[in-house]
């Protein structure tokens, strides 16, 4: 079983839609959760960072962590064509410096 | 700061040749990571350094891969001999501390023919 599982998509939605991106993880010791966004032919960039269960909001983006289910989500409200990118979840345990990434979900928002 | 700088951006080489990828981390960052990204396997951690010292190289696929960090501002990832299955995008990333935001370079797209 992979440590982090992520649906690769692609996901295609119309502008203005609410997007839900999800990851599951296997190790309950993981405590740090991040979402990165990667535009085509670019390196990933940090979008959201959280280390607790619950929701964290930043503008149109909400990161949700459910540690009991080992499930993390990223919601994008009022999606825009500029949100078209690959979204990667990343997790880490407190006793390690390593970030483990999901395979990424490719999102396309069409006008 | 110009961010993490990787070179070359693209590399095409023949099977069996030696390939060297280079990375300049952000000044002051004490962690440096090398990742490989493919469609099938996503972003895989190959090796990381803390204060120029290799900490975990368990992700290095074979002995053909080696990495060095001779000083705080430079690291190399070498593949010798290269094989077609090494074709991927290789990313370098640096962070200012443990579990902090990782800043990625633009990547090196390697094609081995």
PDB file of C-alpha atoms in Angstrom:
ATOM      1  CA  UNK A   1       0.000   0.000   0.000  1.00  0.00           C
ATOM      2  CA  UNK A   2       1.312   3.421  -0.915  1.00  0.00           C
ATOM      3  CA  UNK A   3       1.807   5.844   1.949  1.00  0.00           C
ATOM      4  CA  UNK A   4      -0.204   8.505   0.143  1.00  0.00           C
ATOM      5  CA  UNK A   5      -2.897   7.857  -2.449  1.00  0.00           C
ATOM      6  CA  UNK A   6      -4.290  10.518  -4.720  1.00  0.00           C
ATOM      7  CA  UNK A   7      -6.710  10.271  -7.610  1.00  0.00           C
ATOM      8  CA  UNK A   8      -4.732  11.352 -10.699  1.00  0.00           C
ATOM      9  CA  UNK A   9      -7.752  12.727 -12.527  1.00  0.00           C
ATOM     10  CA  UNK A  10      -7.842  14.537 -14.853  1.00  0.00           C
ATOM     11  CA  UNK A  11     -10.643  16.616 -13.466  1.00  0.00           C
ATOM     12  CA  UNK A  12     -12.368  19.039 -15.826  1.00  0.00           C
ATOM     13  CA  UNK A  13     -14.846  21.593 -14.449  1.00  0.00           C
ATOM     14  CA  UNK A  14     -16.532  24.784 -15.673  1.00  0.00           C
ATOM     15  CA  UNK A  15     -15.472  28.163 -14.343  1.00  0.00           C
ATOM     16  CA  UNK A  16     -17.197  28.973 -11.057  1.00  0.00           C
ATOM     17  CA  UNK A  17     -17.535  25.354  -9.944  1.00  0.00           C
ATOM     18  CA  UNK A  18     -16.526  24.063  -6.531  1.00  0.00           C
ATOM     19  CA  UNK A  19     -13.643  21.626  -6.812  1.00  0.00           C
ATOM     20  CA  UNK A  20     -12.805  18.895  -4.313  1.00  0.00           C
ATOM     21  CA  UNK A  21      -9.390  17.255  -4.375  1.00  0.00           C
ATOM     22  CA  UNK A  22      -8.608  14.381  -2.043  1.00  0.00           C
ATOM     23  CA  UNK A  23      -5.821  12.250  -0.629  1.00  0.00           C
ATOM     24  CA  UNK A  24      -5.719   9.321   1.742  1.00  0.00           C
ATOM     25  CA  UNK A  25      -2.732   8.238   3.768  1.00  0.00           C
ATOM     26  CA  UNK A  26      -1.808   5.066   5.570  1.00  0.00           C
ATOM     27  CA  UNK A  27       0.307   6.095   8.565  1.00  0.00           C
ATOM     28  CA  UNK A  28      -1.506   7.626  11.524  1.00  0.00           C
ATOM     29  CA  UNK A  29       1.806   9.157  12.652  1.00  0.00           C
ATOM     30  CA  UNK A  30       1.641  11.691   9.835  1.00  0.00           C
ATOM     31  CA  UNK A  31       0.876  15.076  11.308  1.00  0.00           C
ATOM     32  CA  UNK A  32       1.843  17.708   8.755  1.00  0.00           C
ATOM     33  CA  UNK A  33      -0.234  18.179   5.648  1.00  0.00           C
ATOM     34  CA  UNK A  34       0.392  20.400   2.686  1.00  0.00           C
ATOM     35  CA  UNK A  35      -1.058  21.127  -0.707  1.00  0.00           C
ATOM     36  CA  UNK A  36       1.182  22.157  -3.570  1.00  0.00           C
ATOM     37  CA  UNK A  37       0.139  23.528  -6.935  1.00  0.00           C
ATOM     38  CA  UNK A  38       2.193  22.791 -10.028  1.00  0.00           C
ATOM     39  CA  UNK A  39       1.692  24.604 -13.298  1.00  0.00           C
ATOM     40  CA  UNK A  40       2.800  22.931 -16.498  1.00  0.00           C
ATOM     41  CA  UNK A  41       6.586  22.768 -16.838  1.00  0.00           C
ATOM     42  CA  UNK A  42       7.120  24.459 -13.471  1.00  0.00           C
ATOM     43  CA  UNK A  43       8.127  23.294 -10.013  1.00  0.00           C
ATOM     44  CA  UNK A  44       5.475  22.776  -7.314  1.00  0.00           C
ATOM     45  CA  UNK A  45       4.591  25.757  -5.103  1.00  0.00           C
ATOM     46  CA  UNK A  46       3.109  25.601  -1.604  1.00  0.00           C
ATOM     47  CA  UNK A  47      -0.583  26.457  -1.474  1.00  0.00           C
ATOM     48  CA  UNK A  48      -1.721  25.414   2.013  1.00  0.00           C
ATOM     49  CA  UNK A  49      -0.082  24.014   5.164  1.00  0.00           C
ATOM     50  CA  UNK A  50      -1.838  22.555   8.177  1.00  0.00           C
ATOM     51  CA  UNK A  51      -0.968  20.252  11.037  1.00  0.00           C
ATOM     52  CA  UNK A  52      -4.272  19.779  12.797  1.00  0.00           C
ATOM     53  CA  UNK A  53      -7.605  18.222  12.105  1.00  0.00           C
ATOM     54  CA  UNK A  54     -10.307  20.534  10.874  1.00  0.00           C
ATOM     55  CA  UNK A  55     -10.482  23.238   8.253  1.00  0.00           C
ATOM     56  CA  UNK A  56      -8.076  25.975   7.233  1.00  0.00           C
ATOM     57  CA  UNK A  57      -9.233  28.659   4.869  1.00  0.00           C
ATOM     58  CA  UNK A  58      -7.248  30.987   2.606  1.00  0.00           C
ATOM     59  CA  UNK A  59      -9.308  32.985   0.168  1.00  0.00           C
ATOM     60  CA  UNK A  60     -11.028  30.612  -2.243  1.00  0.00           C
ATOM     61  CA  UNK A  61      -9.072  27.631  -0.892  1.00  0.00           C
ATOM     62  CA  UNK A  62      -9.969  25.437   2.090  1.00  0.00           C
ATOM     63  CA  UNK A  63      -7.807  22.591   3.353  1.00  0.00           C
ATOM     64  CA  UNK A  64      -9.543  19.942   5.417  1.00  0.00           C
ATOM     65  CA  UNK A  65      -7.913  17.225   7.487  1.00  0.00           C
ATOM     66  CA  UNK A  66      -9.687  14.244   9.025  1.00  0.00           C
ATOM     67  CA  UNK A  67      -7.083  12.337  11.020  1.00  0.00           C
ATOM     68  CA  UNK A  68      -9.540   9.688  12.193  1.00  0.00           C
ATOM     69  CA  UNK A  69     -10.185   8.702   8.581  1.00  0.00           C
ATOM     70  CA  UNK A  70      -6.667   9.559   7.379  1.00  0.00           C
ATOM     71  CA  UNK A  71      -8.174  11.713   4.700  1.00  0.00           C
ATOM     72  CA  UNK A  72      -7.254  15.190   3.506  1.00  0.00           C
ATOM     73  CA  UNK A  73      -9.060  17.443   1.076  1.00  0.00           C
ATOM     74  CA  UNK A  74      -8.584  20.695  -0.753  1.00  0.00           C
ATOM     75  CA  UNK A  75     -11.639  22.656  -1.809  1.00  0.00           C
ATOM     76  CA  UNK A  76     -11.529  25.413  -4.383  1.00  0.00           C
ATOM     77  CA  UNK A  77     -14.517  27.748  -4.511  1.00  0.00           C
ATOM     78  CA  UNK A  78     -15.441  29.799  -7.558  1.00  0.00           C
ATOM     79  CA  UNK A  79     -12.798  28.031  -9.616  1.00  0.00           C
ATOM     80  CA  UNK A  80     -11.012  30.047 -12.293  1.00  0.00           C
ATOM     81  CA  UNK A  81      -9.199  29.047 -15.481  1.00  0.00           C
ATOM     82  CA  UNK A  82      -6.010  30.202 -13.758  1.00  0.00           C
ATOM     83  CA  UNK A  83      -6.528  27.377 -11.223  1.00  0.00           C
ATOM     84  CA  UNK A  84      -5.813  24.874 -13.998  1.00  0.00           C
ATOM     85  CA  UNK A  85      -2.790  22.982 -12.714  1.00  0.00           C
ATOM     86  CA  UNK A  86      -1.757  19.784 -11.013  1.00  0.00           C
ATOM     87  CA  UNK A  87      -2.432  19.698  -7.268  1.00  0.00           C
ATOM     88  CA  UNK A  88      -0.242  17.537  -5.061  1.00  0.00           C
ATOM     89  CA  UNK A  89      -0.841  16.630  -1.466  1.00  0.00           C
ATOM     90  CA  UNK A  90       2.221  16.212   0.729  1.00  0.00           C
ATOM     91  CA  UNK A  91       2.500  14.777   4.212  1.00  0.00           C
ATOM     92  CA  UNK A  92       5.145  14.269   6.842  1.00  0.00           C
ATOM     93  CA  UNK A  93       5.620  12.639  10.203  1.00  0.00           C
ATOM     94  CA  UNK A  94       7.112  14.593  13.122  1.00  0.00           C
ATOM     95  CA  UNK A  95      10.133  12.310  13.443  1.00  0.00           C
ATOM     96  CA  UNK A  96      11.296  12.819   9.894  1.00  0.00           C
ATOM     97  CA  UNK A  97      12.317  15.656   7.608  1.00  0.00           C
ATOM     98  CA  UNK A  98      10.846  13.982   4.544  1.00  0.00           C
ATOM     99  CA  UNK A  99       7.835  15.167   2.597  1.00  0.00           C
ATOM    100  CA  UNK A 100       5.938  12.373   0.877  1.00  0.00           C
ATOM    101  CA  UNK A 101       3.922  13.489  -2.112  1.00  0.00           C
ATOM    102  CA  UNK A 102       0.829  12.093  -3.735  1.00  0.00           C
ATOM    103  CA  UNK A 103       0.959  11.525  -7.474  1.00  0.00           C
ATOM    104  CA  UNK A 104      -1.035  14.705  -8.116  1.00  0.00           C
ATOM    105  CA  UNK A 105      -4.465  15.464  -9.561  1.00  0.00           C
ATOM    106  CA  UNK A 106      -4.582  17.352 -12.830  1.00  0.00           C
ATOM    107  CA  UNK A 107      -7.331  19.997 -12.820  1.00  0.00           C
ATOM    108  CA  UNK A 108      -8.641  21.899 -15.810  1.00  0.00           C
ATOM    109  CA  UNK A 109     -11.096  24.763 -15.376  1.00  0.00           C
ATOM    110  CA  UNK A 110     -12.688  25.793 -18.644  1.00  0.00           C
ATOM    111  CA  UNK A 111     -14.325  29.199 -19.266  1.00  0.00           C
TER     112      UNK A 111
ATOM    113  CA  UNK B   1      16.622  35.960  -4.047  1.00  0.00           C
ATOM    114  CA  UNK B   2      16.332  34.205  -7.408  1.00  0.00           C
ATOM    115  CA  UNK B   3      14.933  31.060  -5.868  1.00  0.00           C
ATOM    116  CA  UNK B   4      16.271  27.563  -6.355  1.00  0.00           C
ATOM    117  CA  UNK B   5      18.257  27.398  -9.554  1.00  0.00           C
ATOM    118  CA  UNK B   6      18.677  24.191 -11.515  1.00  0.00           C
ATOM    119  CA  UNK B   7      20.734  23.511 -14.604  1.00  0.00           C
ATOM    120  CA  UNK B   8      20.416  22.451 -17.273  1.00  0.00           C
ATOM    121  CA  UNK B   9      16.688  22.897 -17.904  1.00  0.00           C
ATOM    122  CA  UNK B  10      16.729  20.181 -20.533  1.00  0.00           C
ATOM    123  CA  UNK B  11      19.149  17.343 -21.145  1.00  0.00           C
ATOM    124  CA  UNK B  12      19.059  14.777 -23.904  1.00  0.00           C
ATOM    125  CA  UNK B  13      21.692  12.096 -23.728  1.00  0.00           C
ATOM    126  CA  UNK B  14      22.426   8.670 -25.082  1.00  0.00           C
ATOM    127  CA  UNK B  15      22.122   5.545 -23.013  1.00  0.00           C
ATOM    128  CA  UNK B  16      25.344   4.806 -21.186  1.00  0.00           C
ATOM    129  CA  UNK B  17      26.457   8.413 -20.909  1.00  0.00           C
ATOM    130  CA  UNK B  18      27.103  10.193 -17.637  1.00  0.00           C
ATOM    131  CA  UNK B  19      24.616  12.901 -16.697  1.00  0.00           C
ATOM    132  CA  UNK B  20      25.169  15.591 -14.061  1.00  0.00           C
ATOM    133  CA  UNK B  21      22.340  17.744 -12.785  1.00  0.00           C
ATOM    134  CA  UNK B  22      23.092  20.855 -10.767  1.00  0.00           C
ATOM    135  CA  UNK B  23      21.261  22.789  -8.090  1.00  0.00           C
ATOM    136  CA  UNK B  24      21.809  26.042  -6.232  1.00  0.00           C
ATOM    137  CA  UNK B  25      19.512  26.262  -3.191  1.00  0.00           C
ATOM    138  CA  UNK B  26      18.163  29.443  -1.678  1.00  0.00           C
ATOM    139  CA  UNK B  27      20.774  31.128   0.493  1.00  0.00           C
ATOM    140  CA  UNK B  28      20.268  30.327   4.165  1.00  0.00           C
ATOM    141  CA  UNK B  29      18.229  27.193   3.582  1.00  0.00           C
ATOM    142  CA  UNK B  30      19.787  24.259   5.379  1.00  0.00           C
ATOM    143  CA  UNK B  31      17.809  21.434   3.794  1.00  0.00           C
ATOM    144  CA  UNK B  32      18.144  20.341   0.191  1.00  0.00           C
ATOM    145  CA  UNK B  33      16.043  17.667  -1.484  1.00  0.00           C
ATOM    146  CA  UNK B  34      16.312  15.889  -4.834  1.00  0.00           C
ATOM    147  CA  UNK B  35      13.064  14.572  -6.329  1.00  0.00           C
ATOM    148  CA  UNK B  36      12.230  12.736  -9.520  1.00  0.00           C
ATOM    149  CA  UNK B  37       8.824  13.164 -11.174  1.00  0.00           C
ATOM    150  CA  UNK B  38       7.209  10.814 -13.690  1.00  0.00           C
ATOM    151  CA  UNK B  39       3.618  10.376 -14.794  1.00  0.00           C
ATOM    152  CA  UNK B  40       3.482   6.857 -13.400  1.00  0.00           C
ATOM    153  CA  UNK B  41       5.154   7.347 -10.039  1.00  0.00           C
ATOM    154  CA  UNK B  42       4.609  11.025  -9.298  1.00  0.00           C
ATOM    155  CA  UNK B  43       7.135  12.956  -7.223  1.00  0.00           C
ATOM    156  CA  UNK B  44       9.620  10.621  -5.554  1.00  0.00           C
ATOM    157  CA  UNK B  45      12.211  11.696  -3.004  1.00  0.00           C
ATOM    158  CA  UNK B  46      15.649  10.469  -4.000  1.00  0.00           C
ATOM    159  CA  UNK B  47      17.919  11.945  -1.327  1.00  0.00           C
ATOM    160  CA  UNK B  48      18.092  14.880   1.039  1.00  0.00           C
ATOM    161  CA  UNK B  49      20.810  16.819   2.808  1.00  0.00           C
ATOM    162  CA  UNK B  50      20.877  18.786   6.037  1.00  0.00           C
ATOM    163  CA  UNK B  51      23.712  21.269   6.409  1.00  0.00           C
ATOM    164  CA  UNK B  52      25.449  19.667   3.413  1.00  0.00           C
ATOM    165  CA  UNK B  53      25.360  16.194   4.988  1.00  0.00           C
ATOM    166  CA  UNK B  54      23.371  13.417   3.261  1.00  0.00           C
ATOM    167  CA  UNK B  55      20.694  12.268   5.705  1.00  0.00           C
ATOM    168  CA  UNK B  56      18.591   9.776   3.782  1.00  0.00           C
ATOM    169  CA  UNK B  57      19.411   8.300   0.384  1.00  0.00           C
ATOM    170  CA  UNK B  58      16.991   5.400   0.604  1.00  0.00           C
ATOM    171  CA  UNK B  59      15.111   6.746  -2.415  1.00  0.00           C
ATOM    172  CA  UNK B  60      18.090   6.549  -4.741  1.00  0.00           C
ATOM    173  CA  UNK B  61      17.039   3.820  -7.152  1.00  0.00           C
ATOM    174  CA  UNK B  62      20.414   2.250  -7.886  1.00  0.00           C
ATOM    175  CA  UNK B  63      24.134   2.636  -7.431  1.00  0.00           C
ATOM    176  CA  UNK B  64      24.167   4.388 -10.774  1.00  0.00           C
ATOM    177  CA  UNK B  65      22.780   7.412  -8.931  1.00  0.00           C
ATOM    178  CA  UNK B  66      24.931   9.537  -6.667  1.00  0.00           C
ATOM    179  CA  UNK B  67      24.546  12.972  -5.107  1.00  0.00           C
ATOM    180  CA  UNK B  68      26.904  15.403  -3.473  1.00  0.00           C
ATOM    181  CA  UNK B  69      26.683  18.702  -1.680  1.00  0.00           C
ATOM    182  CA  UNK B  70      30.210  20.082  -1.366  1.00  0.00           C
ATOM    183  CA  UNK B  71      29.008  23.371   0.144  1.00  0.00           C
ATOM    184  CA  UNK B  72      25.853  25.170   1.203  1.00  0.00           C
ATOM    185  CA  UNK B  73      25.260  26.720  -2.208  1.00  0.00           C
ATOM    186  CA  UNK B  74      25.706  23.805  -4.585  1.00  0.00           C
ATOM    187  CA  UNK B  75      24.585  20.232  -5.077  1.00  0.00           C
ATOM    188  CA  UNK B  76      24.864  17.715  -7.916  1.00  0.00           C
ATOM    189  CA  UNK B  77      22.958  14.589  -8.858  1.00  0.00           C
ATOM    190  CA  UNK B  78      24.899  12.274 -11.116  1.00  0.00           C
ATOM    191  CA  UNK B  79      23.685   9.285 -13.109  1.00  0.00           C
ATOM    192  CA  UNK B  80      26.345   6.995 -14.523  1.00  0.00           C
ATOM    193  CA  UNK B  81      25.641   5.160 -16.755  1.00  0.00           C
ATOM    194  CA  UNK B  82      22.271   6.591 -17.751  1.00  0.00           C
ATOM    195  CA  UNK B  83      19.429   4.393 -19.004  1.00  0.00           C
ATOM    196  CA  UNK B  84      16.183   5.209 -20.877  1.00  0.00           C
ATOM    197  CA  UNK B  85      14.134   4.461 -17.744  1.00  0.00           C
ATOM    198  CA  UNK B  86      15.896   7.367 -16.020  1.00  0.00           C
ATOM    199  CA  UNK B  87      13.990   9.760 -18.276  1.00  0.00           C
ATOM    200  CA  UNK B  88      12.004  12.049 -15.979  1.00  0.00           C
ATOM    201  CA  UNK B  89      11.901  15.563 -14.576  1.00  0.00           C
ATOM    202  CA  UNK B  90      14.341  15.983 -11.713  1.00  0.00           C
ATOM    203  CA  UNK B  91      13.586  18.655  -9.135  1.00  0.00           C
ATOM    204  CA  UNK B  92      15.723  20.176  -6.467  1.00  0.00           C
ATOM    205  CA  UNK B  93      14.060  21.843  -3.481  1.00  0.00           C
ATOM    206  CA  UNK B  94      15.337  23.641  -0.403  1.00  0.00           C
ATOM    207  CA  UNK B  95      13.731  24.552   2.917  1.00  0.00           C
ATOM    208  CA  UNK B  96      14.779  26.931   5.698  1.00  0.00           C
ATOM    209  CA  UNK B  97      14.214  24.303   8.384  1.00  0.00           C
ATOM    210  CA  UNK B  98      12.481  21.078   9.325  1.00  0.00           C
ATOM    211  CA  UNK B  99       8.986  20.657   7.921  1.00  0.00           C
ATOM    212  CA  UNK B 100       8.969  24.140   6.501  1.00  0.00           C
ATOM    213  CA  UNK B 101       7.761  25.164   3.072  1.00  0.00           C
ATOM    214  CA  UNK B 102       9.810  23.519   0.311  1.00  0.00           C
ATOM    215  CA  UNK B 103      10.847  25.830  -2.508  1.00  0.00           C
ATOM    216  CA  UNK B 104      11.318  24.000  -5.778  1.00  0.00           C
ATOM    217  CA  UNK B 105      13.480  24.779  -8.745  1.00  0.00           C
ATOM    218  CA  UNK B 106      12.160  24.728 -12.296  1.00  0.00           C
ATOM    219  CA  UNK B 107      13.377  21.184 -12.778  1.00  0.00           C
ATOM    220  CA  UNK B 108      15.628  19.444 -15.283  1.00  0.00           C
ATOM    221  CA  UNK B 109      13.850  17.444 -17.964  1.00  0.00           C
ATOM    222  CA  UNK B 110      16.081  14.464 -18.708  1.00  0.00           C
ATOM    223  CA  UNK B 111      15.616  12.311 -21.780  1.00  0.00           C
ATOM    224  CA  UNK B 112      17.833   9.274 -22.240  1.00  0.00           C
ATOM    225  CA  UNK B 113      17.639   7.773 -25.719  1.00  0.00           C
TER     226      UNK B 113
END
